């Protein structure tokens, strides 16, 4: 990742959030089980919030909202998974594995982007987004563990 300006960093992050919105929306549209559909729809909204936060920051709104900083334990379930590509008809366990890998990558991305700038507000923004992605990853890993436990795994 080589960037020539602060704006390029933000544009890159905004584009990644747009891709995440589209990804989760595709899953919502394809999902047939109401509970799964609702869970995935919540992630569409979360990723839209991230996109908006980045767009507002780019416009000059540097006031990062009050944020509850917490350490998010890493279950590390996704560390042992290979990358997957979405295929129509994936079962819920496969969707969860795919989603946790995506969130793992988003977490790494924001931690990396925080090292690409000296701007304190931008670093704070990327750390905030990294924590949000860590929460998402943890949620998907927990859902996966619970789902597999129900199946007897």
PDB file of C-alpha atoms in Angstrom:
ATOM      1  CA  UNK A   1       0.000   0.000   0.000  1.00  0.00           C
ATOM      2  CA  UNK A   2       1.675   3.142  -1.209  1.00  0.00           C
ATOM      3  CA  UNK A   3      -0.150   6.417  -0.888  1.00  0.00           C
ATOM      4  CA  UNK A   4       0.869   9.857  -2.048  1.00  0.00           C
ATOM      5  CA  UNK A   5      -1.496  11.799   0.157  1.00  0.00           C
ATOM      6  CA  UNK A   6      -3.729  11.694   3.171  1.00  0.00           C
ATOM      7  CA  UNK A   7      -6.735  11.918   0.827  1.00  0.00           C
ATOM      8  CA  UNK A   8      -5.599   8.783  -1.011  1.00  0.00           C
ATOM      9  CA  UNK A   9      -5.506   6.894   2.297  1.00  0.00           C
ATOM     10  CA  UNK A  10      -9.041   8.017   3.101  1.00  0.00           C
ATOM     11  CA  UNK A  11     -10.294   7.250  -0.413  1.00  0.00           C
ATOM     12  CA  UNK A  12      -8.829   3.762  -0.155  1.00  0.00           C
ATOM     13  CA  UNK A  13     -10.523   3.183   3.223  1.00  0.00           C
ATOM     14  CA  UNK A  14     -13.851   4.561   1.943  1.00  0.00           C
ATOM     15  CA  UNK A  15     -13.712   2.251  -1.060  1.00  0.00           C
ATOM     16  CA  UNK A  16     -13.047  -0.742   1.209  1.00  0.00           C
ATOM     17  CA  UNK A  17     -16.081   0.140   3.325  1.00  0.00           C
ATOM     18  CA  UNK A  18     -18.230   0.431   0.192  1.00  0.00           C
ATOM     19  CA  UNK A  19     -17.046  -3.023  -0.829  1.00  0.00           C
ATOM     20  CA  UNK A  20     -17.962  -4.354   2.624  1.00  0.00           C
ATOM     21  CA  UNK A  21     -21.452  -2.836   2.377  1.00  0.00           C
ATOM     22  CA  UNK A  22     -21.928  -4.447  -1.039  1.00  0.00           C
ATOM     23  CA  UNK A  23     -20.596  -7.780   0.186  1.00  0.00           C
ATOM     24  CA  UNK A  24     -22.915  -7.977   3.192  1.00  0.00           C
ATOM     25  CA  UNK A  25     -25.855  -6.712   1.154  1.00  0.00           C
ATOM     26  CA  UNK A  26     -25.274  -9.499  -1.376  1.00  0.00           C
ATOM     27  CA  UNK A  27     -25.369 -11.991   1.510  1.00  0.00           C
ATOM     28  CA  UNK A  28     -28.584 -10.444   2.866  1.00  0.00           C
ATOM     29  CA  UNK A  29     -30.210 -10.654  -0.553  1.00  0.00           C
ATOM     30  CA  UNK A  30     -29.258 -14.316  -0.948  1.00  0.00           C
ATOM     31  CA  UNK A  31     -30.022 -15.473   2.607  1.00  0.00           C
ATOM     32  CA  UNK A  32     -33.295 -17.289   3.181  1.00  0.00           C
ATOM     33  CA  UNK A  33     -33.291 -17.730   6.957  1.00  0.00           C
ATOM     34  CA  UNK A  34     -34.752 -14.671   8.739  1.00  0.00           C
ATOM     35  CA  UNK A  35     -32.357 -14.743  11.718  1.00  0.00           C
ATOM     36  CA  UNK A  36     -29.300 -15.029   9.470  1.00  0.00           C
ATOM     37  CA  UNK A  37     -30.676 -12.332   7.184  1.00  0.00           C
ATOM     38  CA  UNK A  38     -31.188  -9.984  10.145  1.00  0.00           C
ATOM     39  CA  UNK A  39     -27.670 -10.569  11.474  1.00  0.00           C
ATOM     40  CA  UNK A  40     -26.140  -9.853   8.094  1.00  0.00           C
ATOM     41  CA  UNK A  41     -28.344  -6.776   7.613  1.00  0.00           C
ATOM     42  CA  UNK A  42     -26.979  -5.390  10.872  1.00  0.00           C
ATOM     43  CA  UNK A  43     -23.494  -5.655   9.401  1.00  0.00           C
ATOM     44  CA  UNK A  44     -24.604  -3.769   6.294  1.00  0.00           C
ATOM     45  CA  UNK A  45     -25.588  -0.910   8.596  1.00  0.00           C
ATOM     46  CA  UNK A  46     -22.342  -1.126  10.590  1.00  0.00           C
ATOM     47  CA  UNK A  47     -20.234  -0.892   7.450  1.00  0.00           C
ATOM     48  CA  UNK A  48     -22.346   2.037   6.213  1.00  0.00           C
ATOM     49  CA  UNK A  49     -21.577   3.833   9.488  1.00  0.00           C
ATOM     50  CA  UNK A  50     -17.866   3.295   8.895  1.00  0.00           C
ATOM     51  CA  UNK A  51     -18.163   4.615   5.351  1.00  0.00           C
ATOM     52  CA  UNK A  52     -20.013   7.709   6.563  1.00  0.00           C
ATOM     53  CA  UNK A  53     -17.474   8.302   9.335  1.00  0.00           C
ATOM     54  CA  UNK A  54     -14.634   8.218   6.820  1.00  0.00           C
ATOM     55  CA  UNK A  55     -16.483  10.453   4.334  1.00  0.00           C
ATOM     56  CA  UNK A  56     -17.257  13.004   7.042  1.00  0.00           C
ATOM     57  CA  UNK A  57     -13.661  12.922   8.227  1.00  0.00           C
ATOM     58  CA  UNK A  58     -12.488  13.561   4.664  1.00  0.00           C
ATOM     59  CA  UNK A  59     -14.837  16.566   4.459  1.00  0.00           C
ATOM     60  CA  UNK A  60     -13.099  18.035   7.493  1.00  0.00           C
ATOM     61  CA  UNK A  61     -15.268  16.804  10.351  1.00  0.00           C
ATOM     62  CA  UNK A  62     -12.435  15.696  12.595  1.00  0.00           C
ATOM     63  CA  UNK A  63     -14.414  15.480  15.788  1.00  0.00           C
ATOM     64  CA  UNK A  64     -14.335  11.773  16.509  1.00  0.00           C
ATOM     65  CA  UNK A  65     -17.377  10.977  18.560  1.00  0.00           C
ATOM     66  CA  UNK A  66     -17.012   9.872  22.147  1.00  0.00           C
ATOM     67  CA  UNK A  67     -15.849   6.307  21.887  1.00  0.00           C
ATOM     68  CA  UNK A  68     -15.744   3.501  24.413  1.00  0.00           C
ATOM     69  CA  UNK A  69     -12.242   2.089  23.910  1.00  0.00           C
ATOM     70  CA  UNK A  70     -12.004  -1.528  25.030  1.00  0.00           C
ATOM     71  CA  UNK A  71      -9.657  -4.382  24.436  1.00  0.00           C
ATOM     72  CA  UNK A  72     -11.404  -6.901  22.188  1.00  0.00           C
ATOM     73  CA  UNK A  73     -10.208 -10.444  22.858  1.00  0.00           C
ATOM     74  CA  UNK A  74      -9.179 -12.271  19.719  1.00  0.00           C
ATOM     75  CA  UNK A  75     -10.638 -15.772  19.518  1.00  0.00           C
ATOM     76  CA  UNK A  76      -8.271 -16.324  16.560  1.00  0.00           C
ATOM     77  CA  UNK A  77     -10.673 -18.720  14.878  1.00  0.00           C
ATOM     78  CA  UNK A  78     -10.147 -16.982  11.536  1.00  0.00           C
ATOM     79  CA  UNK A  79      -6.367 -17.321  11.833  1.00  0.00           C
ATOM     80  CA  UNK A  80      -6.761 -20.995  10.973  1.00  0.00           C
ATOM     81  CA  UNK A  81      -9.000 -20.533   7.956  1.00  0.00           C
ATOM     82  CA  UNK A  82      -8.009 -20.249   4.341  1.00  0.00           C
ATOM     83  CA  UNK A  83      -9.310 -17.418   2.208  1.00  0.00           C
ATOM     84  CA  UNK A  84     -12.616 -18.163   0.571  1.00  0.00           C
ATOM     85  CA  UNK A  85     -14.605 -16.647  -2.225  1.00  0.00           C
ATOM     86  CA  UNK A  86     -18.346 -16.158  -1.997  1.00  0.00           C
ATOM     87  CA  UNK A  87     -20.350 -18.695  -3.941  1.00  0.00           C
ATOM     88  CA  UNK A  88     -24.142 -18.602  -4.222  1.00  0.00           C
ATOM     89  CA  UNK A  89     -25.689 -21.327  -2.099  1.00  0.00           C
ATOM     90  CA  UNK A  90     -23.047 -21.284   0.636  1.00  0.00           C
ATOM     91  CA  UNK A  91     -24.375 -22.602   3.914  1.00  0.00           C
ATOM     92  CA  UNK A  92     -24.434 -20.418   7.028  1.00  0.00           C
ATOM     93  CA  UNK A  93     -21.196 -21.865   8.452  1.00  0.00           C
ATOM     94  CA  UNK A  94     -19.374 -21.049   5.214  1.00  0.00           C
ATOM     95  CA  UNK A  95     -20.799 -17.534   5.205  1.00  0.00           C
ATOM     96  CA  UNK A  96     -19.617 -17.030   8.780  1.00  0.00           C
ATOM     97  CA  UNK A  97     -16.123 -18.274   7.895  1.00  0.00           C
ATOM     98  CA  UNK A  98     -16.019 -15.957   4.906  1.00  0.00           C
ATOM     99  CA  UNK A  99     -17.224 -12.996   6.982  1.00  0.00           C
ATOM    100  CA  UNK A 100     -14.751 -13.564   9.814  1.00  0.00           C
ATOM    101  CA  UNK A 101     -11.879 -13.667   7.310  1.00  0.00           C
ATOM    102  CA  UNK A 102     -13.065 -10.400   5.762  1.00  0.00           C
ATOM    103  CA  UNK A 103     -13.240  -8.747   9.175  1.00  0.00           C
ATOM    104  CA  UNK A 104      -9.775 -10.054  10.048  1.00  0.00           C
ATOM    105  CA  UNK A 105      -8.440  -8.381   6.902  1.00  0.00           C
ATOM    106  CA  UNK A 106     -10.289  -5.148   7.669  1.00  0.00           C
ATOM    107  CA  UNK A 107      -8.786  -5.115  11.166  1.00  0.00           C
ATOM    108  CA  UNK A 108      -5.295  -5.561   9.742  1.00  0.00           C
ATOM    109  CA  UNK A 109      -5.988  -2.890   7.124  1.00  0.00           C
ATOM    110  CA  UNK A 110      -6.954  -0.214   9.640  1.00  0.00           C
ATOM    111  CA  UNK A 111      -4.009  -1.034  11.871  1.00  0.00           C
ATOM    112  CA  UNK A 112      -1.746  -0.713   8.826  1.00  0.00           C
ATOM    113  CA  UNK A 113      -3.367   2.540   7.670  1.00  0.00           C
ATOM    114  CA  UNK A 114      -2.777   4.030  11.120  1.00  0.00           C
ATOM    115  CA  UNK A 115       0.960   3.643  10.475  1.00  0.00           C
ATOM    116  CA  UNK A 116       0.767   5.466   7.118  1.00  0.00           C
ATOM    117  CA  UNK A 117       0.083   8.908   8.558  1.00  0.00           C
ATOM    118  CA  UNK A 118       1.411  11.269  11.221  1.00  0.00           C
ATOM    119  CA  UNK A 119      -1.969  12.971  11.633  1.00  0.00           C
ATOM    120  CA  UNK A 120      -3.113  12.274  15.221  1.00  0.00           C
ATOM    121  CA  UNK A 121      -6.816  12.572  14.366  1.00  0.00           C
ATOM    122  CA  UNK A 122      -6.425  10.189  11.446  1.00  0.00           C
ATOM    123  CA  UNK A 123      -4.561   7.680  13.603  1.00  0.00           C
ATOM    124  CA  UNK A 124      -7.356   7.911  16.161  1.00  0.00           C
ATOM    125  CA  UNK A 125      -9.949   7.340  13.417  1.00  0.00           C
ATOM    126  CA  UNK A 126      -8.143   4.264  12.091  1.00  0.00           C
ATOM    127  CA  UNK A 127      -7.686   2.863  15.603  1.00  0.00           C
ATOM    128  CA  UNK A 128     -11.408   3.375  16.208  1.00  0.00           C
ATOM    129  CA  UNK A 129     -12.230   1.552  12.980  1.00  0.00           C
ATOM    130  CA  UNK A 130      -9.758  -1.229  13.822  1.00  0.00           C
ATOM    131  CA  UNK A 131     -11.553  -1.751  17.115  1.00  0.00           C
ATOM    132  CA  UNK A 132     -14.905  -1.832  15.342  1.00  0.00           C
ATOM    133  CA  UNK A 133     -13.608  -4.454  12.907  1.00  0.00           C
ATOM    134  CA  UNK A 134     -12.195  -6.457  15.838  1.00  0.00           C
ATOM    135  CA  UNK A 135     -15.697  -6.451  17.357  1.00  0.00           C
ATOM    136  CA  UNK A 136     -17.162  -7.646  14.066  1.00  0.00           C
ATOM    137  CA  UNK A 137     -14.571 -10.403  13.808  1.00  0.00           C
ATOM    138  CA  UNK A 138     -15.297 -11.497  17.360  1.00  0.00           C
ATOM    139  CA  UNK A 139     -19.041 -11.496  16.673  1.00  0.00           C
ATOM    140  CA  UNK A 140     -18.655 -13.705  13.599  1.00  0.00           C
ATOM    141  CA  UNK A 141     -16.252 -16.045  15.386  1.00  0.00           C
ATOM    142  CA  UNK A 142     -18.657 -16.383  18.309  1.00  0.00           C
ATOM    143  CA  UNK A 143     -21.605 -16.962  15.978  1.00  0.00           C
ATOM    144  CA  UNK A 144     -19.565 -19.591  14.180  1.00  0.00           C
ATOM    145  CA  UNK A 145     -18.585 -21.366  17.397  1.00  0.00           C
ATOM    146  CA  UNK A 146     -22.195 -21.326  18.602  1.00  0.00           C
ATOM    147  CA  UNK A 147     -23.479 -22.550  15.232  1.00  0.00           C
ATOM    148  CA  UNK A 148     -20.969 -25.386  15.084  1.00  0.00           C
ATOM    149  CA  UNK A 149     -21.723 -26.369  18.690  1.00  0.00           C
ATOM    150  CA  UNK A 150     -25.388 -26.738  17.757  1.00  0.00           C
ATOM    151  CA  UNK A 151     -24.312 -29.073  14.967  1.00  0.00           C
ATOM    152  CA  UNK A 152     -22.299 -31.150  17.430  1.00  0.00           C
ATOM    153  CA  UNK A 153     -18.851 -29.918  16.469  1.00  0.00           C
TER     154      UNK A 153
END
